[in-house]
PDB file of C-alpha atoms in Angstrom:
ATOM      1  CA  LEU S 109      48.778  69.755  84.625  1.00  0.00           C
ATOM      2  CA  PHE S 110      47.825  70.974  81.155  1.00  0.00           C
ATOM      3  CA  ARG S 111      50.924  69.328  79.671  1.00  0.00           C
ATOM      4  CA  LEU S 112      49.981  66.066  81.391  1.00  0.00           C
ATOM      5  CA  TRP S 113      46.480  66.111  79.849  1.00  0.00           C
ATOM      6  CA  LEU S 114      47.896  67.089  76.497  1.00  0.00           C
ATOM      7  CA  GLY S 115      50.394  64.231  76.650  1.00  0.00           C
ATOM      8  CA  ILE S 116      47.708  61.704  77.609  1.00  0.00           C
ATOM      9  CA  THR S 117      45.448  62.957  74.861  1.00  0.00           C
ATOM     10  CA  GLU S 118      48.186  62.719  72.258  1.00  0.00           C
ATOM     11  CA  TYR S 119      49.128  59.245  73.455  1.00  0.00           C
ATOM     12  CA  LEU S 120      45.515  58.045  73.168  1.00  0.00           C
ATOM     13  CA  PHE S 121      45.076  59.452  69.677  1.00  0.00           C
ATOM     14  CA  ARG S 122      48.272  57.720  68.517  1.00  0.00           C
ATOM     15  CA  LYS S 123      46.846  54.367  69.685  1.00  0.00           C
ATOM     16  CA  PRO S 124      43.487  53.879  67.896  1.00  0.00           C
ATOM     17  CA  GLY S 125      42.761  50.612  69.716  1.00  0.00           C
ATOM     18  CA  LEU S 126      43.371  52.185  73.108  1.00  0.00           C
ATOM     19  CA  LEU S 127      41.356  55.254  72.155  1.00  0.00           C
ATOM     20  CA  ALA S 128      38.427  53.049  71.147  1.00  0.00           C
ATOM     21  CA  GLU S 129      38.678  51.179  74.449  1.00  0.00           C
ATOM     22  CA  VAL S 130      38.718  54.412  76.444  1.00  0.00           C
ATOM     23  CA  ILE S 131      35.681  55.762  74.587  1.00  0.00           C
ATOM     24  CA  ASP S 132      33.839  52.484  75.080  1.00  0.00           C
ATOM     25  CA  THR S 133      34.667  52.518  78.793  1.00  0.00           C
ATOM     26  CA  ALA S 134      33.443  56.096  79.137  1.00  0.00           C
ATOM     27  CA  ILE S 135      30.136  55.154  77.518  1.00  0.00           C
ATOM     28  CA  GLU S 136      29.538  51.654  78.896  1.00  0.00           C
ATOM     29  CA  ASP S 137      31.283  51.415  82.269  1.00  0.00           C
ATOM     30  CA  ASN S 138      29.226  53.000  85.026  1.00  0.00           C
ATOM     31  CA  THR S 139      31.494  52.080  87.953  1.00  0.00           C
ATOM     32  CA  PHE S 140      32.910  55.597  88.131  1.00  0.00           C
ATOM     33  CA  ARG S 141      29.698  57.548  87.608  1.00  0.00           C
ATOM     34  CA  ALA S 142      28.935  57.871  91.331  1.00  0.00           C
ATOM     35  CA  ASP S 143      32.380  59.483  91.824  1.00  0.00           C
ATOM     36  CA  ASP S 144      31.765  61.741  88.830  1.00  0.00           C
ATOM     37  CA  LEU S 145      28.439  62.824  90.269  1.00  0.00           C
ATOM     38  CA  GLU S 146      29.997  63.481  93.673  1.00  0.00           C
ATOM     39  CA  PHE S 147      32.662  65.646  91.997  1.00  0.00           C
ATOM     40  CA  THR S 148      29.918  67.563  90.193  1.00  0.00           C
ATOM     41  CA  PHE S 149      28.116  68.267  93.461  1.00  0.00           C
ATOM     42  CA  ALA S 150      31.351  69.378  95.153  1.00  0.00           C
ATOM     43  CA  ALA S 151      32.274  71.673  92.239  1.00  0.00           C
ATOM     44  CA  ARG S 152      28.801  73.218  92.298  1.00  0.00           C
ATOM     45  CA  ASP S 153      29.019  73.781  96.067  1.00  0.00           C
ATOM     46  CA  TRP S 154      32.406  75.501  95.715  1.00  0.00           C
ATOM     47  CA  SER S 155      31.098  77.630  92.835  1.00  0.00           C
ATOM     48  CA  GLU S 156      28.085  78.738  94.836  1.00  0.00           C
ATOM     49  CA  ARG S 157      30.221  79.642  97.831  1.00  0.00           C
ATOM     50  CA  VAL S 158      32.416  81.843  95.642  1.00  0.00           C
ATOM     51  CA  SER S 159      29.501  83.430  93.754  1.00  0.00           C
ATOM     52  CA  PHE S 160      27.809  84.314  97.074  1.00  0.00           C
ATOM     53  CA  GLY S 161      31.061  85.808  98.320  1.00  0.00           C
ATOM     54  CA  ASN S 162      31.383  83.250 101.073  1.00  0.00           C
ATOM     55  CA  MET S 163      35.160  82.960 100.983  1.00  0.00           C
ATOM     56  CA  ASP S 164      35.332  81.724 104.564  1.00  0.00           C
ATOM     57  CA  GLY S 165      32.987  78.894 103.623  1.00  0.00           C
ATOM     58  CA  TYR S 166      35.075  78.199 100.518  1.00  0.00           C
ATOM     59  CA  ARG S 167      38.252  78.094 102.592  1.00  0.00           C
ATOM     60  CA  GLU S 168      36.637  75.823 105.201  1.00  0.00           C
ATOM     61  CA  LYS S 169      35.430  73.409 102.526  1.00  0.00           C
ATOM     62  CA  PHE S 170      38.816  73.435 100.747  1.00  0.00           C
ATOM     63  CA  GLU S 171      40.747  72.752 103.947  1.00  0.00           C
ATOM     64  CA  SER S 172      38.488  69.868 105.003  1.00  0.00           C
ATOM     65  CA  ILE S 173      38.865  68.245 101.561  1.00  0.00           C
ATOM     66  CA  GLN S 174      42.601  68.900 101.629  1.00  0.00           C
ATOM     67  CA  LYS S 175      42.845  67.033 104.975  1.00  0.00           C
ATOM     68  CA  TYR S 176      40.774  64.164 103.558  1.00  0.00           C
ATOM     69  CA  PHE S 177      43.064  63.700 100.544  1.00  0.00           C
ATOM     70  CA  ALA S 178      46.386  64.391 102.297  1.00  0.00           C
ATOM     71  CA  PRO S 179      47.120  60.713 103.100  1.00  0.00           C
ATOM     72  CA  ARG S 180      46.514  59.822  99.425  1.00  0.00           C
ATOM     73  CA  PHE S 181      48.997  62.320  97.931  1.00  0.00           C
ATOM     74  CA  PRO S 182      52.127  60.101  98.081  1.00  0.00           C
ATOM     75  CA  GLU S 183      50.420  57.247  96.243  1.00  0.00           C
ATOM     76  CA  ALA S 184      48.782  59.616  93.738  1.00  0.00           C
ATOM     77  CA  THR S 185      52.179  61.218  93.086  1.00  0.00           C
ATOM     78  CA  ARG S 186      53.766  57.797  92.528  1.00  0.00           C
ATOM     79  CA  VAL S 187      51.013  56.684  90.124  1.00  0.00           C
ATOM     80  CA  GLY S 188      51.124  60.024  88.271  1.00  0.00           C
ATOM     81  CA  ASN S 189      54.881  59.836  87.902  1.00  0.00           C
ATOM     82  CA  GLU S 190      54.581  56.276  86.527  1.00  0.00           C
ATOM     83  CA  MET S 191      51.969  57.473  84.027  1.00  0.00           C
ATOM     84  CA  ILE S 192      54.210  60.280  82.833  1.00  0.00           C
ATOM     85  CA  LYS S 193      57.206  57.959  82.629  1.00  0.00           C
ATOM     86  CA  THR S 194      55.240  55.447  80.525  1.00  0.00           C
ATOM     87  CA  ILE S 195      54.013  58.175  78.177  1.00  0.00           C
ATOM     88  CA  GLU S 196      57.569  59.577  77.795  1.00  0.00           C
ATOM     89  CA  GLU S 197      59.068  56.103  77.148  1.00  0.00           C
ATOM     90  CA  ASN S 198      56.429  55.267  74.559  1.00  0.00           C
ATOM     91  CA  THR S 199      56.839  58.648  72.884  1.00  0.00           C
ATOM     92  CA  ARG S 200      60.622  58.167  72.659  1.00  0.00           C
ATOM     93  CA  LYS S 201      60.183  54.685  71.173  1.00  0.00           C
ATOM     94  CA  LYS S 202      57.759  56.093  68.633  1.00  0.00           C
ATOM     95  CA  GLU S 203      60.173  58.887  67.690  1.00  0.00           C
ATOM     96  CA  GLN S 204      63.045  56.392  67.223  1.00  0.00           C
ATOM     97  CA  THR S 205      61.077  54.250  64.759  1.00  0.00           C
TER      98      THR S 205
END
Protein backbone atom coordinates (compact mmCIF):
# COMPACT_ATOMS: atom_id res chain seq x y z
CA LEU A 1 0.00 0.00 0.00
CA PHE A 2 2.87 2.36 0.80
CA ARG A 3 4.36 1.80 -2.66
CA LEU A 4 0.99 2.62 -4.22
CA TRP A 5 0.77 5.93 -2.34
CA LEU A 6 4.38 6.71 -3.15
CA GLY A 7 3.76 6.01 -6.84
CA ILE A 8 0.65 8.18 -6.90
CA THR A 9 2.47 10.99 -5.13
CA GLU A 10 5.40 10.83 -7.52
CA TYR A 11 3.06 10.75 -10.51
CA LEU A 12 1.20 13.85 -9.26
CA PHE A 13 4.39 15.80 -8.63
CA ARG A 14 5.62 15.01 -12.15
CA LYS A 15 2.42 16.53 -13.60
CA PRO A 16 2.18 20.12 -12.28
CA GLY A 17 -1.20 20.72 -13.94
CA LEU A 18 -2.67 17.58 -12.42
CA LEU A 19 -1.15 18.38 -9.04
CA ALA A 20 -2.73 21.85 -9.12
CA GLU A 21 -6.08 20.32 -10.04
CA VAL A 22 -5.87 17.81 -7.18
CA ILE A 23 -4.98 20.53 -4.68
CA ASP A 24 -7.81 22.72 -5.94
CA THR A 25 -10.26 19.83 -5.68
CA ALA A 26 -9.13 19.08 -2.12
CA ILE A 27 -9.73 22.69 -1.13
CA GLU A 28 -12.83 23.58 -3.15
CA ASP A 29 -14.81 20.37 -3.72
CA ASN A 30 -16.88 19.45 -0.69
CA THR A 31 -18.64 16.42 -2.18
CA PHE A 32 -16.37 14.00 -0.32
CA ARG A 33 -16.25 15.77 3.02
CA ALA A 34 -19.18 13.83 4.49
CA ASP A 35 -17.33 10.58 3.71
CA ASP A 36 -14.14 12.00 5.20
CA LEU A 37 -15.99 12.96 8.36
CA GLU A 38 -17.59 9.51 8.59
CA PHE A 39 -14.13 7.93 8.26
CA THR A 40 -12.85 10.19 11.05
CA PHE A 41 -15.68 9.10 13.35
CA ALA A 42 -15.07 5.43 12.56
CA ALA A 43 -11.32 5.74 13.15
CA ARG A 44 -11.93 7.48 16.48
CA ASP A 45 -14.39 4.75 17.52
CA TRP A 46 -11.87 2.02 16.71
CA SER A 47 -9.11 3.89 18.53
CA GLU A 48 -11.25 4.28 21.64
CA ARG A 49 -12.17 0.59 21.64
CA VAL A 50 -8.49 -0.36 21.52
CA SER A 51 -7.41 2.20 24.12
CA PHE A 52 -10.12 0.95 26.51
CA GLY A 53 -8.96 -2.62 25.92
CA ASN A 54 -12.27 -3.58 24.32
CA MET A 55 -10.84 -6.00 21.77
CA ASP A 56 -14.12 -7.89 21.45
CA GLY A 57 -15.81 -4.62 20.53
CA TYR A 58 -13.01 -3.83 18.09
CA ARG A 59 -13.35 -7.26 16.47
CA GLU A 60 -17.15 -6.92 16.28
CA LYS A 61 -16.88 -3.51 14.63
CA PHE A 62 -14.19 -4.70 12.22
CA GLU A 63 -16.17 -7.76 11.16
CA SER A 64 -19.38 -5.78 10.57
CA ILE A 65 -17.50 -3.27 8.39
CA GLN A 66 -15.73 -6.11 6.61
CA LYS A 67 -19.10 -7.64 5.71
CA TYR A 68 -20.37 -4.27 4.52
CA PHE A 69 -17.43 -3.76 2.14
CA ALA A 70 -17.07 -7.39 0.98
CA PRO A 71 -19.29 -6.98 -2.11
CA ARG A 72 -17.23 -3.94 -3.16
CA PHE A 73 -13.81 -5.64 -3.08
CA PRO A 74 -13.84 -7.02 -6.66
CA GLU A 75 -14.63 -3.61 -8.18
CA ALA A 76 -12.16 -1.84 -5.88
CA THR A 77 -9.47 -4.35 -6.87
CA ARG A 78 -10.21 -3.79 -10.56
CA VAL A 79 -10.06 0.00 -10.21
CA GLY A 80 -6.90 -0.18 -8.10
CA ASN A 81 -5.21 -2.42 -10.65
CA GLU A 82 -6.16 -0.01 -13.45
CA MET A 83 -4.69 2.88 -11.46
CA ILE A 84 -1.43 1.03 -10.92
CA LYS A 85 -1.30 0.00 -14.59
CA THR A 86 -1.81 3.62 -15.71
CA ILE A 87 0.90 4.88 -13.37
CA GLU A 88 3.33 2.18 -14.56
CA GLU A 89 2.60 2.88 -18.25
CA ASN A 90 3.06 6.61 -17.82
CA THR A 91 6.25 6.09 -15.82
CA ARG A 92 7.68 3.84 -18.55
CA LYS A 93 6.79 6.40 -21.23
CA LYS A 94 8.48 9.11 -19.19
CA GLU A 95 11.62 6.99 -18.75
CA GLN A 96 11.80 6.28 -22.50
CA THR A 97 11.76 9.96 -23.44
